[in-house]
Amino acid sequence: MKISKHFKKIIKIIFYLLSPIIISIQLIIYPLIKIRFSFLASQRIGEIASRMEIHLSENNLNSRKDYFDVFILADIISNKTYIELLKKKVLILPNVITFPIYKVIKILGNKLKFLNKLLYKTKYEDNNFSILRSNVNLKPDSDFILKGENFLKSIGVPVNSKIICLIVRDGEYLKKKFPNKNFEYHNYRNCNIENFKNAINSATKRGYYVFRMGEITNKELKINNKMYIDYSAKHRTDFLDIFLAYKCNFCITTNTGWDSVPAYTFRKPVVWTNLVPVGILLTYSPDFLFSIKIHQNSITKKKLNLKKISESHVSYGFGSKFYKNLNIELLENTPKELEDLTIEMIDKLEGRLEYSKEDEDLQNTFWKRYIEYFNLDKIKFNLPYKINPLMCTSKRLYNNKIISRIGKN
């Protein structure tokens, strides 16, 4: 049953007034029942999916369950199907009731620090490798799977088909979803879907159906290939976004947010292409394959190697102006490079991939230099913003080494 906006406001006001009483009770019973409130940025699927999978995985690995966490959603929900799966694992109470309590605790906590123990902030970096060390938490049931397989049949895709989900960031989603906010500072992450044609055609020749993902895109990819499905333009729903993330063999992405669902929620292999900034490579899985955008000096047109990227202090640059002010252009991976990455992942999954000694030497050299040049434990970067210490290289080593791979070519 939908509640009117007017009635929601009344309920919120009531709970703002009741908050001091509720907080007092929460403090009194805290030694016995440690109730914490946690706000989830549900308007962004990548934010909530990555944070909640780390939370669920760490809880599974931790034998002590000292806390009773109550989760709060934002007014906007990016994917209702994901939330329905999540509700089977955690307690999510209505926003109109819980948000006033959370807000009051947060405001008072600025002065009364002891109140902060009543709040819980989920983590964005899986520095304990909890996802790698635990099983899938949000498992779809048989009805969910059957519904998804019926969709595949309806568009002529056999249910046992090999599937790749491809998602390429272009900025249109944020522009349409949040028209009153300027997200142009994210433009440095955008990529051209046209560059992925070779990768799509090569994958389909190997027997894979390729689904173009994305709720809103700014450009249609016209390609004469029956095994390429323009899902974004013709079929996209909240349910299918989650089903395809569950069903796919692997995902190809430019780091958009939705990719957290296949990568984290369902533990799928991922080809992360055109990644920037270089210092944030998600080195948490042996099934992650990377490429980065090429950094080029916009004046001299010389390309920067890892050492030069580090010295230019763009290793953690989160804004288009940041690169522009330092005279650095970001060049996208070429169609050939993207095709090579795709085939490398297919060969890996099909057991056909054999790395040569030269491949391994180059791989080891890359990561040795990566650890040296982007190690926040030792290097102090002079940046206009605070860097999360969990991005330190030491926090991304599993058994003293990085377990993800950079594309061999």
Coordinates of C-alpha atoms in Angstrom, one line a residue:
M1 CA 0.0 0.0 0.0
K2 CA 1.4 3.4 -1.0
I3 CA 1.5 6.1 1.6
S4 CA 0.8 9.7 0.4
K5 CA 3.7 12.2 0.6
H6 CA 1.7 14.3 3.1
F7 CA 1.1 11.4 5.4
K8 CA 4.8 10.4 5.2
K9 CA 5.8 13.9 6.3
I10 CA 3.5 13.6 9.3
I11 CA 5.0 10.2 10.3
K12 CA 8.6 11.6 9.9
I13 CA 7.7 14.6 12.2
I14 CA 6.3 12.3 14.8
F15 CA 9.5 10.2 14.8
Y16 CA 11.7 13.2 14.9
L17 CA 9.9 14.1 18.1
L18 CA 10.1 10.6 19.4
S19 CA 13.8 10.2 18.6
P20 CA 15.2 11.4 22.0
I21 CA 13.1 8.7 23.7
I22 CA 14.1 6.0 21.3
I23 CA 17.8 7.0 21.5
S24 CA 17.6 6.9 25.3
I25 CA 16.1 3.4 25.2
Q26 CA 18.8 2.4 22.7
L27 CA 21.5 3.5 25.1
I28 CA 20.0 1.8 28.1
I29 CA 19.7 -1.6 26.4
Y30 CA 23.0 -1.2 24.6
P31 CA 25.0 -3.5 27.0
L32 CA 22.5 -6.3 26.2
I33 CA 21.4 -5.6 22.7
K34 CA 23.7 -3.4 20.5
I35 CA 21.3 -1.8 18.1
R36 CA 22.9 0.2 15.3
F37 CA 21.4 2.3 12.5
S38 CA 23.0 2.3 9.1
F39 CA 22.1 4.5 6.1
L40 CA 22.4 2.9 2.6
A41 CA 22.8 5.0 -0.5
S42 CA 20.1 3.0 -2.4
Q43 CA 19.9 5.5 -5.2
R44 CA 23.2 4.0 -6.6
I45 CA 23.2 0.3 -7.2
G46 CA 27.0 0.1 -7.2
E47 CA 27.3 1.8 -3.8
I48 CA 24.7 -0.4 -2.1
A49 CA 25.7 -3.7 -3.8
S50 CA 29.4 -3.5 -3.0
R51 CA 28.9 -2.3 0.6
M52 CA 26.3 -4.8 1.5
E53 CA 28.2 -7.8 0.0
I54 CA 31.2 -6.8 2.1
H55 CA 28.9 -6.5 5.2
L56 CA 27.2 -9.9 4.6
S57 CA 30.5 -11.7 3.9
E58 CA 32.3 -10.3 6.9
N59 CA 29.3 -11.3 9.1
N60 CA 29.5 -14.8 7.7
L61 CA 33.2 -15.1 8.5
N62 CA 32.8 -13.5 12.0
S63 CA 31.6 -16.0 14.5
R64 CA 30.7 -13.2 16.9
K65 CA 27.4 -11.5 16.1
D66 CA 27.4 -8.8 18.7
Y67 CA 25.3 -6.2 16.8
F68 CA 21.7 -5.9 15.6
D69 CA 21.8 -3.7 12.6
V70 CA 18.9 -1.8 11.2
F71 CA 19.3 -0.5 7.6
I72 CA 17.7 2.6 6.2
L73 CA 17.2 3.3 2.5
A74 CA 17.3 6.6 0.7
D75 CA 14.1 8.0 -0.9
I76 CA 15.3 6.8 -4.3
I77 CA 15.8 3.1 -4.9
S78 CA 17.9 2.2 -7.9
N79 CA 16.9 -1.4 -8.2
K80 CA 13.8 -2.8 -6.3
T81 CA 14.6 -6.4 -7.2
Y82 CA 18.0 -6.1 -5.5
I83 CA 16.4 -4.7 -2.4
E84 CA 13.9 -7.6 -2.2
L85 CA 16.8 -10.1 -2.3
L86 CA 18.6 -8.0 0.4
K87 CA 15.6 -7.9 2.7
K88 CA 15.9 -11.7 3.0
K89 CA 19.2 -11.2 4.7
V90 CA 19.0 -8.0 6.7
L91 CA 16.4 -5.9 8.5
I92 CA 15.3 -2.8 6.4
L93 CA 12.7 -0.7 8.1
P94 CA 10.6 2.0 6.5
N95 CA 12.6 5.2 5.8
V96 CA 9.9 7.4 7.4
I97 CA 10.4 5.7 10.7
T98 CA 14.1 5.1 10.9
F99 CA 15.6 8.1 9.0
P100 CA 14.6 10.7 11.7
I101 CA 16.2 8.6 14.4
Y102 CA 19.4 8.1 12.3
K103 CA 19.5 11.9 11.5
V104 CA 19.1 13.0 15.1
I105 CA 21.9 10.5 16.3
K106 CA 24.2 11.8 13.5
I107 CA 23.6 15.5 14.4
L108 CA 24.0 15.0 18.1
G109 CA 27.0 12.7 17.6
N110 CA 29.0 15.7 16.3
K111 CA 29.0 16.9 19.9
L112 CA 28.2 13.8 22.0
K113 CA 30.8 11.3 20.5
F114 CA 29.5 8.4 22.6
L115 CA 26.3 8.4 20.4
N116 CA 28.3 7.4 17.4
K117 CA 28.4 3.8 18.6
L118 CA 24.6 3.7 17.7
L119 CA 25.5 4.2 14.0
Y120 CA 27.2 1.8 11.6
K121 CA 28.8 2.7 8.3
T122 CA 29.4 -0.1 5.8
K123 CA 32.7 -0.4 4.1
Y124 CA 33.5 0.3 0.4
E125 CA 36.8 -1.5 0.3
D126 CA 37.1 -5.3 0.9
N127 CA 40.5 -5.1 2.6
N128 CA 39.8 -8.4 4.5
F129 CA 39.1 -10.2 1.2
S130 CA 35.8 -11.3 2.8
I131 CA 34.0 -11.7 -0.5
L132 CA 36.8 -14.0 -1.9
R133 CA 36.7 -16.1 1.3
S134 CA 32.9 -16.6 1.5
N135 CA 30.0 -17.9 -0.6
V136 CA 27.3 -16.0 -2.4
N137 CA 24.9 -14.4 0.1
L138 CA 22.0 -13.3 -2.0
K139 CA 21.0 -16.5 -3.7
P140 CA 18.0 -16.3 -6.1
D141 CA 15.3 -19.0 -5.6
S142 CA 13.9 -21.4 -8.2
D143 CA 11.0 -19.0 -9.1
F144 CA 13.4 -16.2 -9.7
I145 CA 15.6 -18.3 -12.0
L146 CA 12.6 -19.7 -13.9
K147 CA 11.2 -16.2 -14.5
G148 CA 14.6 -15.1 -15.9
E149 CA 15.0 -18.2 -18.1
N150 CA 11.5 -17.6 -19.5
F151 CA 12.7 -14.2 -20.6
L152 CA 15.7 -15.7 -22.4
K153 CA 13.4 -18.1 -24.2
S154 CA 11.1 -15.3 -25.3
I155 CA 14.0 -13.5 -27.1
G156 CA 15.4 -16.7 -28.6
V157 CA 18.3 -17.2 -26.3
P158 CA 18.6 -20.9 -25.0
V159 CA 18.7 -21.0 -21.2
N160 CA 22.0 -22.9 -21.2
S161 CA 23.7 -20.2 -23.4
K162 CA 27.0 -18.6 -22.5
I163 CA 26.3 -14.9 -21.7
I164 CA 28.5 -11.8 -21.4
C165 CA 27.1 -8.6 -19.8
L166 CA 28.7 -5.5 -21.4
I167 CA 28.2 -2.1 -19.7
V168 CA 29.9 1.0 -20.9
R169 CA 29.7 4.3 -19.0
D170 CA 28.6 7.4 -20.9
G171 CA 27.2 9.7 -18.3
E172 CA 23.6 9.7 -19.6
Y173 CA 22.2 7.8 -16.6
L174 CA 23.2 10.4 -14.0
K175 CA 22.1 13.3 -16.3
K176 CA 18.6 11.9 -16.7
K177 CA 18.2 10.4 -13.2
F178 CA 19.5 13.5 -11.3
P179 CA 18.8 16.5 -13.6
N180 CA 19.4 19.0 -10.9
K181 CA 22.9 17.9 -10.1
N182 CA 26.0 18.4 -12.3
F183 CA 27.9 15.2 -12.7
E184 CA 30.3 16.4 -15.4
Y185 CA 33.2 15.9 -13.0
H186 CA 32.7 12.1 -13.8
N187 CA 33.2 12.6 -17.5
Y188 CA 36.8 11.4 -17.3
R189 CA 35.3 7.9 -16.8
N190 CA 33.2 7.9 -19.9
C191 CA 33.9 5.6 -22.9
N192 CA 32.8 5.1 -26.5
I193 CA 30.6 2.0 -27.0
E194 CA 31.8 1.8 -30.7
N195 CA 35.2 0.7 -29.5
F196 CA 33.7 -2.6 -28.2
K197 CA 32.4 -3.8 -31.6
N198 CA 35.4 -6.1 -32.2
A199 CA 35.2 -7.5 -28.8
I200 CA 31.5 -8.3 -29.3
N201 CA 31.9 -9.9 -32.6
S202 CA 34.9 -12.1 -31.4
A203 CA 32.9 -13.2 -28.3
T204 CA 29.9 -14.2 -30.4
K205 CA 32.1 -16.2 -32.7
R206 CA 33.1 -18.1 -29.6
G207 CA 29.5 -18.9 -28.8
Y208 CA 28.7 -16.1 -26.3
Y209 CA 25.5 -13.9 -26.4
V210 CA 26.5 -10.4 -25.5
F211 CA 23.9 -8.2 -23.6
R212 CA 24.4 -4.5 -23.6
M213 CA 23.5 -3.4 -20.1
G214 CA 22.5 0.0 -18.8
E215 CA 19.3 1.7 -17.8
I216 CA 19.9 4.8 -19.9
T217 CA 22.5 5.2 -22.6
N218 CA 23.2 8.1 -24.9
K219 CA 24.1 6.1 -28.0
E220 CA 22.8 3.0 -29.7
L221 CA 25.3 0.5 -31.0
K222 CA 24.2 -0.6 -34.4
I223 CA 25.8 -4.0 -35.1
N224 CA 24.6 -6.7 -37.5
N225 CA 24.9 -9.6 -35.1
K226 CA 22.0 -11.8 -33.9
M227 CA 23.9 -12.8 -30.8
Y228 CA 24.3 -9.2 -29.7
I229 CA 21.2 -8.2 -27.6
D230 CA 20.5 -4.5 -27.1
Y231 CA 19.0 -5.2 -23.8
S232 CA 19.4 -1.6 -22.5
A233 CA 17.2 -0.2 -25.3
K234 CA 14.6 -3.0 -25.6
H235 CA 14.3 -5.2 -22.6
R236 CA 15.7 -3.5 -19.5
T237 CA 13.9 -4.0 -16.1
D238 CA 15.1 -4.0 -12.4
F239 CA 14.5 -7.8 -12.3
L240 CA 16.4 -8.6 -15.5
D241 CA 19.4 -6.4 -14.4
I242 CA 19.8 -8.7 -11.4
F243 CA 19.0 -11.9 -13.2
L244 CA 21.5 -11.3 -16.0
A245 CA 24.2 -10.4 -13.4
Y246 CA 23.4 -13.8 -11.8
K247 CA 23.2 -15.7 -15.1
C248 CA 26.2 -14.3 -17.0
N249 CA 29.5 -16.1 -17.4
F250 CA 31.4 -12.9 -17.0
C251 CA 31.0 -9.1 -17.3
I252 CA 32.9 -6.5 -19.3
T253 CA 32.7 -3.0 -17.8
T254 CA 34.3 0.4 -17.7
N255 CA 33.6 0.6 -13.9
T256 CA 30.0 2.0 -13.8
G257 CA 28.5 0.8 -10.5
W258 CA 26.1 -1.9 -11.8
D259 CA 29.1 -4.1 -12.3
S260 CA 29.3 -4.5 -8.5
V261 CA 26.3 -6.9 -8.8
P262 CA 28.0 -9.5 -11.0
A263 CA 31.5 -8.8 -9.5
Y264 CA 30.6 -8.8 -5.8
T265 CA 27.0 -10.1 -5.2
F266 CA 27.4 -13.1 -7.6
R267 CA 31.2 -13.5 -7.7
K268 CA 31.4 -13.4 -11.5
P269 CA 34.6 -12.9 -13.4
V270 CA 35.0 -9.3 -14.6
V271 CA 37.0 -7.6 -17.3
W272 CA 37.5 -4.0 -16.0
T273 CA 38.5 -1.9 -19.0
N274 CA 39.7 1.7 -19.2
L275 CA 40.0 2.0 -15.4
V276 CA 40.9 5.4 -13.9
P277 CA 42.3 6.5 -11.5
V278 CA 45.1 4.0 -11.7
G279 CA 45.6 3.9 -7.9
I280 CA 42.2 2.2 -7.2
L281 CA 42.5 -1.1 -9.1
L282 CA 40.1 -3.5 -7.4
T283 CA 42.6 -6.2 -6.6
Y284 CA 40.3 -8.5 -4.6
S285 CA 39.8 -11.4 -6.9
P286 CA 41.8 -13.8 -9.2
D287 CA 38.9 -13.5 -11.6
F288 CA 39.4 -9.8 -12.2
L289 CA 41.2 -8.7 -15.4
F290 CA 42.2 -5.1 -15.9
S291 CA 43.2 -2.5 -18.4
I292 CA 43.7 1.2 -17.6
K293 CA 43.2 4.3 -19.7
I294 CA 46.5 5.6 -21.3
H295 CA 47.7 8.8 -19.7
Q296 CA 49.2 11.3 -22.2
N297 CA 50.6 14.8 -21.7
S298 CA 48.2 17.1 -23.6
I299 CA 51.1 19.4 -24.6
T300 CA 54.0 17.2 -25.4
K301 CA 51.7 14.2 -26.5
K302 CA 54.1 11.9 -24.6
K303 CA 52.5 8.9 -22.9
L304 CA 53.1 8.5 -19.1
N305 CA 54.4 5.2 -17.7
L306 CA 53.4 4.1 -14.1
K307 CA 56.2 6.1 -12.5
K308 CA 55.3 9.3 -14.3
I309 CA 51.6 8.8 -13.5
S310 CA 52.6 8.5 -9.8
E311 CA 54.9 11.5 -9.9
S312 CA 52.1 13.6 -11.6
H313 CA 49.9 12.8 -8.6
V314 CA 46.9 11.7 -10.7
S315 CA 47.0 8.2 -9.2
Y316 CA 43.9 9.1 -7.2
G317 CA 42.4 11.8 -9.4
F318 CA 38.6 11.7 -9.0
G319 CA 37.5 14.5 -11.3
S320 CA 37.8 15.6 -15.0
K321 CA 39.2 19.1 -14.0
F322 CA 41.9 17.4 -12.0
Y323 CA 43.4 15.8 -15.1
K324 CA 42.8 18.8 -17.3
N325 CA 44.6 21.1 -14.8
L326 CA 47.6 18.8 -14.9
N327 CA 47.6 18.7 -18.7
I328 CA 46.8 15.0 -18.9
E329 CA 44.6 13.5 -21.5
L330 CA 43.1 10.1 -20.9
L331 CA 43.1 7.8 -24.0
E332 CA 40.6 4.9 -24.2
N333 CA 41.7 1.4 -24.9
T334 CA 41.7 0.6 -28.6
P335 CA 39.2 -1.8 -30.2
K336 CA 42.0 -4.3 -30.6
E337 CA 43.0 -4.0 -26.9
L338 CA 39.4 -4.5 -25.8
E339 CA 39.1 -7.5 -28.1
D340 CA 42.3 -9.0 -26.7
L341 CA 41.0 -8.6 -23.1
T342 CA 37.7 -10.3 -24.0
I343 CA 39.4 -13.3 -25.6
E344 CA 41.9 -13.6 -22.8
M345 CA 39.0 -13.9 -20.3
I346 CA 37.1 -16.4 -22.5
D347 CA 40.3 -18.5 -22.9
K348 CA 40.8 -18.4 -19.1
L349 CA 37.3 -19.5 -18.4
E350 CA 37.4 -22.3 -21.0
G351 CA 40.7 -23.6 -19.8
R352 CA 42.5 -22.7 -23.0
L353 CA 44.8 -20.0 -21.7
E354 CA 48.5 -20.6 -21.2
Y355 CA 50.6 -17.7 -20.1
S356 CA 54.2 -17.8 -21.4
K357 CA 57.2 -17.0 -19.2
E358 CA 57.4 -13.6 -20.8
D359 CA 53.7 -13.0 -19.9
E360 CA 54.4 -13.9 -16.3
D361 CA 57.5 -11.8 -16.1
L362 CA 55.7 -8.8 -17.5
Q363 CA 52.8 -9.4 -15.1
N364 CA 55.1 -9.6 -12.1
T365 CA 57.0 -6.5 -13.2
F366 CA 53.8 -4.5 -13.6
W367 CA 52.5 -5.3 -10.1
K368 CA 56.0 -4.8 -8.6
R369 CA 56.1 -1.3 -9.9
Y370 CA 52.4 -0.7 -9.1
I371 CA 53.1 -1.6 -5.5
E372 CA 56.2 0.6 -5.5
Y373 CA 54.6 3.7 -7.1
F374 CA 51.1 3.7 -5.6
N375 CA 51.9 2.6 -2.1
L376 CA 50.1 5.1 0.2
D377 CA 51.8 3.4 3.2
K378 CA 55.1 5.0 2.1
I379 CA 54.3 7.8 -0.3
K380 CA 52.5 10.9 0.8
F381 CA 50.5 12.4 -2.1
N382 CA 49.9 16.2 -2.0
L383 CA 46.2 16.1 -3.1
P384 CA 43.4 18.6 -2.6
Y385 CA 41.2 15.9 -1.0
K386 CA 41.5 13.1 1.6
I387 CA 42.5 9.6 0.4
N388 CA 40.9 6.6 2.0
P389 CA 43.8 4.7 3.7
L390 CA 42.1 1.4 2.7
M391 CA 43.4 2.2 -0.8
C392 CA 46.9 1.6 0.5
T393 CA 48.7 -1.1 -1.4
S394 CA 49.3 -3.2 1.7
K395 CA 45.5 -3.5 2.1
R396 CA 45.2 -5.0 -1.3
L397 CA 47.7 -7.9 -0.9
Y398 CA 46.3 -11.4 -0.5
N399 CA 48.9 -13.7 1.0
N400 CA 51.4 -10.9 0.3
K401 CA 50.7 -10.5 -3.3
I402 CA 48.1 -9.0 -5.7
I403 CA 45.9 -11.7 -7.1
S404 CA 44.2 -9.9 -10.0
R405 CA 45.8 -9.6 -13.4
I406 CA 46.4 -6.8 -15.9
G407 CA 45.6 -7.8 -19.4
K408 CA 48.6 -9.5 -21.0
N409 CA 48.6 -7.3 -24.1

